[in-house]
Short mmCIF file of N, CA and C in Angstrom, two decimals:
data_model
loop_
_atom_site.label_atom_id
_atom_site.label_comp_id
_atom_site.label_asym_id
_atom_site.label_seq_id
_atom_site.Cartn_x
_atom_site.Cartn_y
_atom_site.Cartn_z
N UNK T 1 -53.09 60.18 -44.50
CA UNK T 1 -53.73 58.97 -44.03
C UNK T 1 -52.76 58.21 -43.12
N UNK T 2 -53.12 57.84 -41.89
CA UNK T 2 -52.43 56.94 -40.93
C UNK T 2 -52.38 55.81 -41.60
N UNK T 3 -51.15 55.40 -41.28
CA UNK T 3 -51.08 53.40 -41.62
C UNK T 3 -50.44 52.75 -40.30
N UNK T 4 -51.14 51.77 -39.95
CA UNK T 4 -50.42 50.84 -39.28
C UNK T 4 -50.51 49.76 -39.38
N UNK T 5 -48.94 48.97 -40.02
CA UNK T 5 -48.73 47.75 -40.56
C UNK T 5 -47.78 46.79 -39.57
N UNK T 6 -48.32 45.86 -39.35
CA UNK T 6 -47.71 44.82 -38.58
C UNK T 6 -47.21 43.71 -39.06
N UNK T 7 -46.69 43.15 -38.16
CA UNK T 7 -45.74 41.87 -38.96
C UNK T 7 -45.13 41.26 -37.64
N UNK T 8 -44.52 39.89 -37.92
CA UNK T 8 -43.91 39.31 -36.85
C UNK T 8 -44.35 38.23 -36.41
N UNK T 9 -46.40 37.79 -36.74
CA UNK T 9 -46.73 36.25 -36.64
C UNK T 9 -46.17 35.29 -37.10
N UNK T 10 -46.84 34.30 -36.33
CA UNK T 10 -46.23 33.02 -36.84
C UNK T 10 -46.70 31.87 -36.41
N UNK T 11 -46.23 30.68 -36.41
CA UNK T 11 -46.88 29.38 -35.52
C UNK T 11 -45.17 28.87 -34.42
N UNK T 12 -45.23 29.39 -33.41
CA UNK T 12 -44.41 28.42 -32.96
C UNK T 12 -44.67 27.60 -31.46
N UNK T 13 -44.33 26.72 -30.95
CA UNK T 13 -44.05 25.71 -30.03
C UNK T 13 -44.29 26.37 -28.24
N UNK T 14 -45.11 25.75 -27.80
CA UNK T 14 -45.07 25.91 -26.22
C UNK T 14 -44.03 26.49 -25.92
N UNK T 15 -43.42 27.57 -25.25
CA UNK T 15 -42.50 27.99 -24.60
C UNK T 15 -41.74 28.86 -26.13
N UNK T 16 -41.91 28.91 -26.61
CA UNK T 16 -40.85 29.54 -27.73
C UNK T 16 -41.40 31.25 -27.77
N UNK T 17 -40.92 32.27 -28.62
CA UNK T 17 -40.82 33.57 -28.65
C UNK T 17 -41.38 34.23 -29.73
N UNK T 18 -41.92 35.42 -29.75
CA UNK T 18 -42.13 35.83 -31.38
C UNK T 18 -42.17 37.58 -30.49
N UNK T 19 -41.74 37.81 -31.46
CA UNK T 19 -41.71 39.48 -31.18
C UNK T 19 -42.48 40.09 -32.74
N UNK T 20 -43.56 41.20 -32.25
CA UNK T 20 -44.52 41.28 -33.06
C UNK T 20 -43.94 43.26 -33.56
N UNK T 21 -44.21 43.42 -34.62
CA UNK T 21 -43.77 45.08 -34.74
C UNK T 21 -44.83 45.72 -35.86
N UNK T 22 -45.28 46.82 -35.55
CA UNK T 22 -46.17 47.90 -35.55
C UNK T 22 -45.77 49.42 -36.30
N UNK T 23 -45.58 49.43 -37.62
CA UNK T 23 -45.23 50.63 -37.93
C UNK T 23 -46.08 51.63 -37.99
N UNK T 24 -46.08 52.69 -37.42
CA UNK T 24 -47.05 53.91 -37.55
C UNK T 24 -46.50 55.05 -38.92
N UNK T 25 -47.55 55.10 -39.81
CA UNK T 25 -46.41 56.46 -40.80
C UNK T 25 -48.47 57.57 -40.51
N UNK T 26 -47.84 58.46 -40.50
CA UNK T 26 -48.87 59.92 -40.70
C UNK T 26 -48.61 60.37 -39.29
N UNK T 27 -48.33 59.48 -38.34
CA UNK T 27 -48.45 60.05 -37.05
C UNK T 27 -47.95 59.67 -35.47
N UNK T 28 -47.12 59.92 -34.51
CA UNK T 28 -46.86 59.81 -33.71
C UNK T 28 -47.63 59.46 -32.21
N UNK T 29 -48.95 60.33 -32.68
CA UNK T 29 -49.89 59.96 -31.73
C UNK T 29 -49.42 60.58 -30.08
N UNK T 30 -49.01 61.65 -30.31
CA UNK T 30 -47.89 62.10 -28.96
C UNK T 30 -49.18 62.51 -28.55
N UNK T 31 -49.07 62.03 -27.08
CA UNK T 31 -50.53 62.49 -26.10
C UNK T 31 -51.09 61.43 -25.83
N UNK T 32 -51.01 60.56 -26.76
CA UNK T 32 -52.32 59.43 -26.95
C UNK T 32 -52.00 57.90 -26.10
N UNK T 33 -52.06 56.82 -26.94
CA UNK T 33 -51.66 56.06 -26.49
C UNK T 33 -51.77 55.08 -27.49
N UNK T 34 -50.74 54.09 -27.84
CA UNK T 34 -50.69 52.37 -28.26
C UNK T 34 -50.84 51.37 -27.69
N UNK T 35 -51.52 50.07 -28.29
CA UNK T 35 -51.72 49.35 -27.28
C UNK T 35 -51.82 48.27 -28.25
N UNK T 36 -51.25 46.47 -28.26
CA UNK T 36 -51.70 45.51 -28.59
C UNK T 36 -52.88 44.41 -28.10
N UNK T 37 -53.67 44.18 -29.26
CA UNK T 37 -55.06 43.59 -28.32
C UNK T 37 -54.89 42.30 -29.53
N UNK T 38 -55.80 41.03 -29.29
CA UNK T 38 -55.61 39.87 -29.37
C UNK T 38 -57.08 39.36 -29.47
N UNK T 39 -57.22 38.83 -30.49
CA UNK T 39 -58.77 38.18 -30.65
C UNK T 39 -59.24 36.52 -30.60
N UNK T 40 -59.32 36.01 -30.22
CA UNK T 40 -59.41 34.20 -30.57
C UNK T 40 -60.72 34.09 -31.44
N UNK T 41 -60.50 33.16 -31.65
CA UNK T 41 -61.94 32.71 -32.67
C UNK T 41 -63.20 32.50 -31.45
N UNK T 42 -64.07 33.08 -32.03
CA UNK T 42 -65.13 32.90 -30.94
C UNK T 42 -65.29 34.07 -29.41
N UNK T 43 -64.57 34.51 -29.27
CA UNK T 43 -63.85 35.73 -28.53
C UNK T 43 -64.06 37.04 -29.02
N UNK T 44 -64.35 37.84 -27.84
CA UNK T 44 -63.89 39.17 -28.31
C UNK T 44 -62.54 39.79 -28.28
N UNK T 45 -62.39 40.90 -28.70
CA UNK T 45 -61.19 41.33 -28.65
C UNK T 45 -60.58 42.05 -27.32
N UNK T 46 -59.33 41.92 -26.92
CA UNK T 46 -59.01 41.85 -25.89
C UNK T 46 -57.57 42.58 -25.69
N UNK T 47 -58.10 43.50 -24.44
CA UNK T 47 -56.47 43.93 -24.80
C UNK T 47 -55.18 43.51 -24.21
N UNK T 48 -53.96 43.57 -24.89
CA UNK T 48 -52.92 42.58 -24.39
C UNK T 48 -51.89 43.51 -23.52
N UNK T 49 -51.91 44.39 -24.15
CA UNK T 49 -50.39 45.30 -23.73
C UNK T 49 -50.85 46.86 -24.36
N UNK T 50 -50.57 47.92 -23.14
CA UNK T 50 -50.55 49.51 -23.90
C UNK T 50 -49.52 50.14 -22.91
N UNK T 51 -49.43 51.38 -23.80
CA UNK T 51 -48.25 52.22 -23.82
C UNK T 51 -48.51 53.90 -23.85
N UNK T 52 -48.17 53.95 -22.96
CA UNK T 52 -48.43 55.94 -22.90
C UNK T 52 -47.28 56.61 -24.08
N UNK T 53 -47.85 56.93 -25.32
CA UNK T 53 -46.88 57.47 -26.00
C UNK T 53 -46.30 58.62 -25.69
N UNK T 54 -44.64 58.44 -25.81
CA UNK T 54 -43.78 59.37 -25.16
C UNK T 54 -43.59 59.11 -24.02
N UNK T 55 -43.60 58.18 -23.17
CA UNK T 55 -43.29 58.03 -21.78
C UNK T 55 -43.27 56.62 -22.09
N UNK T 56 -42.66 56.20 -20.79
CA UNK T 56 -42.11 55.17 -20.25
C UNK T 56 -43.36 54.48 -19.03
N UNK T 57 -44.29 54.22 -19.67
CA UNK T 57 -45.92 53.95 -18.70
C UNK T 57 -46.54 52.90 -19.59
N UNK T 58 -46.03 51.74 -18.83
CA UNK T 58 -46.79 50.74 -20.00
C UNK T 58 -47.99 50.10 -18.61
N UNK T 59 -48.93 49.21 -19.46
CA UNK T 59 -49.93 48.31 -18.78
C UNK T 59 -49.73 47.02 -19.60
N UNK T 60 -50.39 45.90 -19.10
CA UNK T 60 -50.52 44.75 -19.07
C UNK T 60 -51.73 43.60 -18.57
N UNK T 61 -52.22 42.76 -19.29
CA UNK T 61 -53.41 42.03 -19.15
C UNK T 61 -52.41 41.17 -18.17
N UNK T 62 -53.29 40.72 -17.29
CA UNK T 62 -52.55 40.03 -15.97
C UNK T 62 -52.22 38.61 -16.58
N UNK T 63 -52.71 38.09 -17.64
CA UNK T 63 -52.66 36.74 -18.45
C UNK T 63 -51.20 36.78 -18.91
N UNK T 64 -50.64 37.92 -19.15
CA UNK T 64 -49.54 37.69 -19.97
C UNK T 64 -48.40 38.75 -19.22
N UNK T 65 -48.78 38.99 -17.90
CA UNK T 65 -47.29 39.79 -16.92
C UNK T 65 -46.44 38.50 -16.55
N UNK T 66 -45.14 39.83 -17.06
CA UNK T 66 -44.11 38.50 -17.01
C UNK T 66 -43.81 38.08 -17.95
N UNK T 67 -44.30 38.10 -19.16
CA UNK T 67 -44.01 37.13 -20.62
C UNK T 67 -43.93 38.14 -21.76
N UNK T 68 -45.10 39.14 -21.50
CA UNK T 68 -44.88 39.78 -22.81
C UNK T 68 -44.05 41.19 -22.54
N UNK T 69 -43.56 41.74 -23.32
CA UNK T 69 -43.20 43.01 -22.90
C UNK T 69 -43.58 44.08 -24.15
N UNK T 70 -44.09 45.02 -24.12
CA UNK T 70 -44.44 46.41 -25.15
C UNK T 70 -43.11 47.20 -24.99
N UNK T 71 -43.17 48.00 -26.07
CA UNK T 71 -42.11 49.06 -26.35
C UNK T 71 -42.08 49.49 -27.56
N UNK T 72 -41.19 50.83 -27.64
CA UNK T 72 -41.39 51.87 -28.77
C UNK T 72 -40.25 52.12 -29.12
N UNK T 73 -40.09 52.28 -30.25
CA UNK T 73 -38.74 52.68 -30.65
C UNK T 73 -38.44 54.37 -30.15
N UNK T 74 -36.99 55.02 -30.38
CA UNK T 74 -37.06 55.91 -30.20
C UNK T 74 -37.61 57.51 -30.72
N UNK T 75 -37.78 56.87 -32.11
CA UNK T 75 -38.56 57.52 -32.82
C UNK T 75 -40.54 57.84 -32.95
N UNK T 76 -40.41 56.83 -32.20
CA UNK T 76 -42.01 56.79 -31.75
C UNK T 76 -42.91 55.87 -33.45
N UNK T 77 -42.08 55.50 -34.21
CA UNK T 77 -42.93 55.21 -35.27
C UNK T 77 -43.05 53.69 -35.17
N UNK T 78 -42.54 52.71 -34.47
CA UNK T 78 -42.68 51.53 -34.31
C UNK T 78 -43.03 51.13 -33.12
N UNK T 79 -44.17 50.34 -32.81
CA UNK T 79 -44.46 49.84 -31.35
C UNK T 79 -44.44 48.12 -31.80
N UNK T 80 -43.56 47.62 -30.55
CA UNK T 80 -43.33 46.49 -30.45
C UNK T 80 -43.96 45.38 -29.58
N UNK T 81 -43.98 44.41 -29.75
CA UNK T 81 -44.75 43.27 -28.52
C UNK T 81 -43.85 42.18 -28.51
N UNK T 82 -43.29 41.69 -27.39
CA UNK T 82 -42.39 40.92 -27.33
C UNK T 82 -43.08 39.68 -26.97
N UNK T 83 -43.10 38.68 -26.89
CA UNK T 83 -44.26 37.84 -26.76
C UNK T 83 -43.16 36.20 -26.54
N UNK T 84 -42.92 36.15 -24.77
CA UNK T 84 -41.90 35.20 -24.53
C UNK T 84 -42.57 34.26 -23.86
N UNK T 85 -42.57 33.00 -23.29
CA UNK T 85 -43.11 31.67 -22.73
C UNK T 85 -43.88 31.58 -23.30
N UNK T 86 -44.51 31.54 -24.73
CA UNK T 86 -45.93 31.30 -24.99
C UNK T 86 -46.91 29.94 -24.75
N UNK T 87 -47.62 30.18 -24.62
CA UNK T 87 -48.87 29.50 -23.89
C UNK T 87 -49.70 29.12 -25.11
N UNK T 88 -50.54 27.93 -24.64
CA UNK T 88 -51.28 27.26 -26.41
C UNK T 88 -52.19 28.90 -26.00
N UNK T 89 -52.86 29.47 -25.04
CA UNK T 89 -54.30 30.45 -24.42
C UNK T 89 -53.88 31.57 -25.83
N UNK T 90 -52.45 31.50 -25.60
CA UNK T 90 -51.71 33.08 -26.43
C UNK T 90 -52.08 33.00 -28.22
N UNK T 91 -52.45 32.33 -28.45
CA UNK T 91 -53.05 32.23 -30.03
C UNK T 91 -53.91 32.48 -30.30
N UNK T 92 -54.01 33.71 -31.05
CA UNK T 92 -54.79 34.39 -31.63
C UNK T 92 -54.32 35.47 -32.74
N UNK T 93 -55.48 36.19 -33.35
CA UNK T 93 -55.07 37.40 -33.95
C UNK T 93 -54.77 38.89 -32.90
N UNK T 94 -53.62 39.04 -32.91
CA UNK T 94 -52.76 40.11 -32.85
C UNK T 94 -53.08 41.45 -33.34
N UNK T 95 -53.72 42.41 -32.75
CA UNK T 95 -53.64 43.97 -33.65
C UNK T 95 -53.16 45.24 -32.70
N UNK T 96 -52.42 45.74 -33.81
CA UNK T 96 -51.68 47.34 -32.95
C UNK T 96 -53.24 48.22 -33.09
N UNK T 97 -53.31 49.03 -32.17
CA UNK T 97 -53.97 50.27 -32.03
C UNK T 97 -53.57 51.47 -31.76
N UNK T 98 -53.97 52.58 -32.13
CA UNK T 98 -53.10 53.39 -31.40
C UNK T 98 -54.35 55.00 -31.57
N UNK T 99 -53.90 55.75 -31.01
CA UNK T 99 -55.01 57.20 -30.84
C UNK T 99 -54.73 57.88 -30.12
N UNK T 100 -54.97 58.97 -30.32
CA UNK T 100 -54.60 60.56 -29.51
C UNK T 100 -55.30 60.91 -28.30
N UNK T 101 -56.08 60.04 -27.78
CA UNK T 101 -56.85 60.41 -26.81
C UNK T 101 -55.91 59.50 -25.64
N UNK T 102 -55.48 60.49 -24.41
CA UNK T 102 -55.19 60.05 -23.68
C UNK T 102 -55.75 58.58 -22.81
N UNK T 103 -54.85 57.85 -22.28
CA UNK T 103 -54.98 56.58 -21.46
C UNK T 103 -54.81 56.57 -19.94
N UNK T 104 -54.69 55.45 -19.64
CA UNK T 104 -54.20 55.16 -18.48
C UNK T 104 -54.44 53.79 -17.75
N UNK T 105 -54.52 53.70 -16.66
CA UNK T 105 -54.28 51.87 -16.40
C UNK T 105 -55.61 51.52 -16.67
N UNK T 106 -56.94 52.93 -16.17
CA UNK T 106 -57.91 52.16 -15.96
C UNK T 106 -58.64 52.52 -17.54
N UNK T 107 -57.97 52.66 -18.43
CA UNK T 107 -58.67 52.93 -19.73
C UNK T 107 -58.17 52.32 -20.99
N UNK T 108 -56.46 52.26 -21.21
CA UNK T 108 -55.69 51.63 -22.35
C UNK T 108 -56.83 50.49 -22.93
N UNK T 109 -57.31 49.68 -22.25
CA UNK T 109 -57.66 48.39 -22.65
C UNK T 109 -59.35 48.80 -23.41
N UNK T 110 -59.85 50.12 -23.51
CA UNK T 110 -61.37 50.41 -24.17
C UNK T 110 -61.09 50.24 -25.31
N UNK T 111 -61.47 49.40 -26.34
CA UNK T 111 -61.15 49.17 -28.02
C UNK T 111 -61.72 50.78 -28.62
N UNK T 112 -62.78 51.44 -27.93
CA UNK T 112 -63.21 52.68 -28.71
C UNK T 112 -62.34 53.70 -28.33
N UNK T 113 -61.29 53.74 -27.59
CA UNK T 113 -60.70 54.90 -27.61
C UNK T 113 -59.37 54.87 -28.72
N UNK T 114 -59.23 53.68 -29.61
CA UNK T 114 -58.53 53.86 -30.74
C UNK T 114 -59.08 54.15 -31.60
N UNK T 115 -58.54 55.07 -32.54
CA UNK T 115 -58.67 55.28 -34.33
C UNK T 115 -58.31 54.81 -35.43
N UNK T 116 -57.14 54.26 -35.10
CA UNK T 116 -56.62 53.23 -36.13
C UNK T 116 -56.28 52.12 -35.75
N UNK T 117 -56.03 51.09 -36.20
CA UNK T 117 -55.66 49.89 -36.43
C UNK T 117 -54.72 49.00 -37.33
N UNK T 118 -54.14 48.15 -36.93
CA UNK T 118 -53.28 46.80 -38.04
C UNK T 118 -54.39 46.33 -38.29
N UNK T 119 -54.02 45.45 -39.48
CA UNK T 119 -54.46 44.47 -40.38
C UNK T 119 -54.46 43.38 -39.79
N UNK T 120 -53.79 43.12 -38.64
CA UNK T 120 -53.98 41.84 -37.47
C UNK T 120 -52.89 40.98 -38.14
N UNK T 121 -52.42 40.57 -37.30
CA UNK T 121 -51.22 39.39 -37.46
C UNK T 121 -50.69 37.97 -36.48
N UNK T 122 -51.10 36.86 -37.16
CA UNK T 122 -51.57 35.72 -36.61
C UNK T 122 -50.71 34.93 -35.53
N UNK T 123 -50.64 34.85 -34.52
CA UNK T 123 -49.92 34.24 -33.70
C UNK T 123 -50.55 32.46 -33.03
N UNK T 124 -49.93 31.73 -33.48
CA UNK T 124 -50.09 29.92 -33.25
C UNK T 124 -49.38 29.80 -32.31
N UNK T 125 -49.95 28.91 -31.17
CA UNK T 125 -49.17 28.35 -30.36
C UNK T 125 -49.33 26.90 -30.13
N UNK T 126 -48.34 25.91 -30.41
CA UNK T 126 -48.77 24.84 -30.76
C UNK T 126 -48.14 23.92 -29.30
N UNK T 127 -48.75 22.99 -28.84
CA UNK T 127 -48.31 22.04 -28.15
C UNK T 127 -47.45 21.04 -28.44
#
């Protein structure tokens, strides 16, 4: 059974930082792709940041180039979201995705081409 458990929310302040992390255990997902997506209340879900697993090919929601940055450890079992200048817009629930079906710029962001999911992890941005 895949797990992916996240961690790293929080509530902090206009301009402040939170770096969000994503453990994968059953699987690497080599081929596929990871990606962090972001829900607000009232909102659908949305994607924030993905990652061509095994390569160095990330994408980005144009809302947050420049601020956030994705990345993987070298082991491929942790995907990260770095999440810098935050904005009150940037608050929401937070979830890793990840799946074996290949990506790319014009696809990372389809919620159905993942299989698994986090448990979502809460990010506040307060004024």
């Amino acid at each position: 059974q895949v797990q992916l458990v996240e961690s790293g929310g929080g509530s902090v302040q206009v301009g402040g930082s939170l770096r969000l992390s994503c453990t994968a255990s059953g699987s690497t997902y080599r081929g596929g792709c990871m990606a962090w997506f972001r829900q607000s209340v009232g909102k659908e879900r949305e994607g924030v940041a993905g990652k061509r697993v095994g390569a160095n090919v990330t994408w980005y929601a144009d809302s947050v180039k420049g601020r956030f940055a994705i990345s993987q450890d070298d082991a491929g079992n942790t995907l990260y979201l770095q999440l810098n200048s935050l904005k009150s817009e940037d608050t929401a629930m937070y979830f890793c995705a990840a799946g074996t079906i290949f990506c790319s710029s014009g696809s990372w962001s389809y919620i159905n081409r993942y299989t698994d999911w986090g448990q979502g992890t809460q990010v506040t941005v307060s004024s």
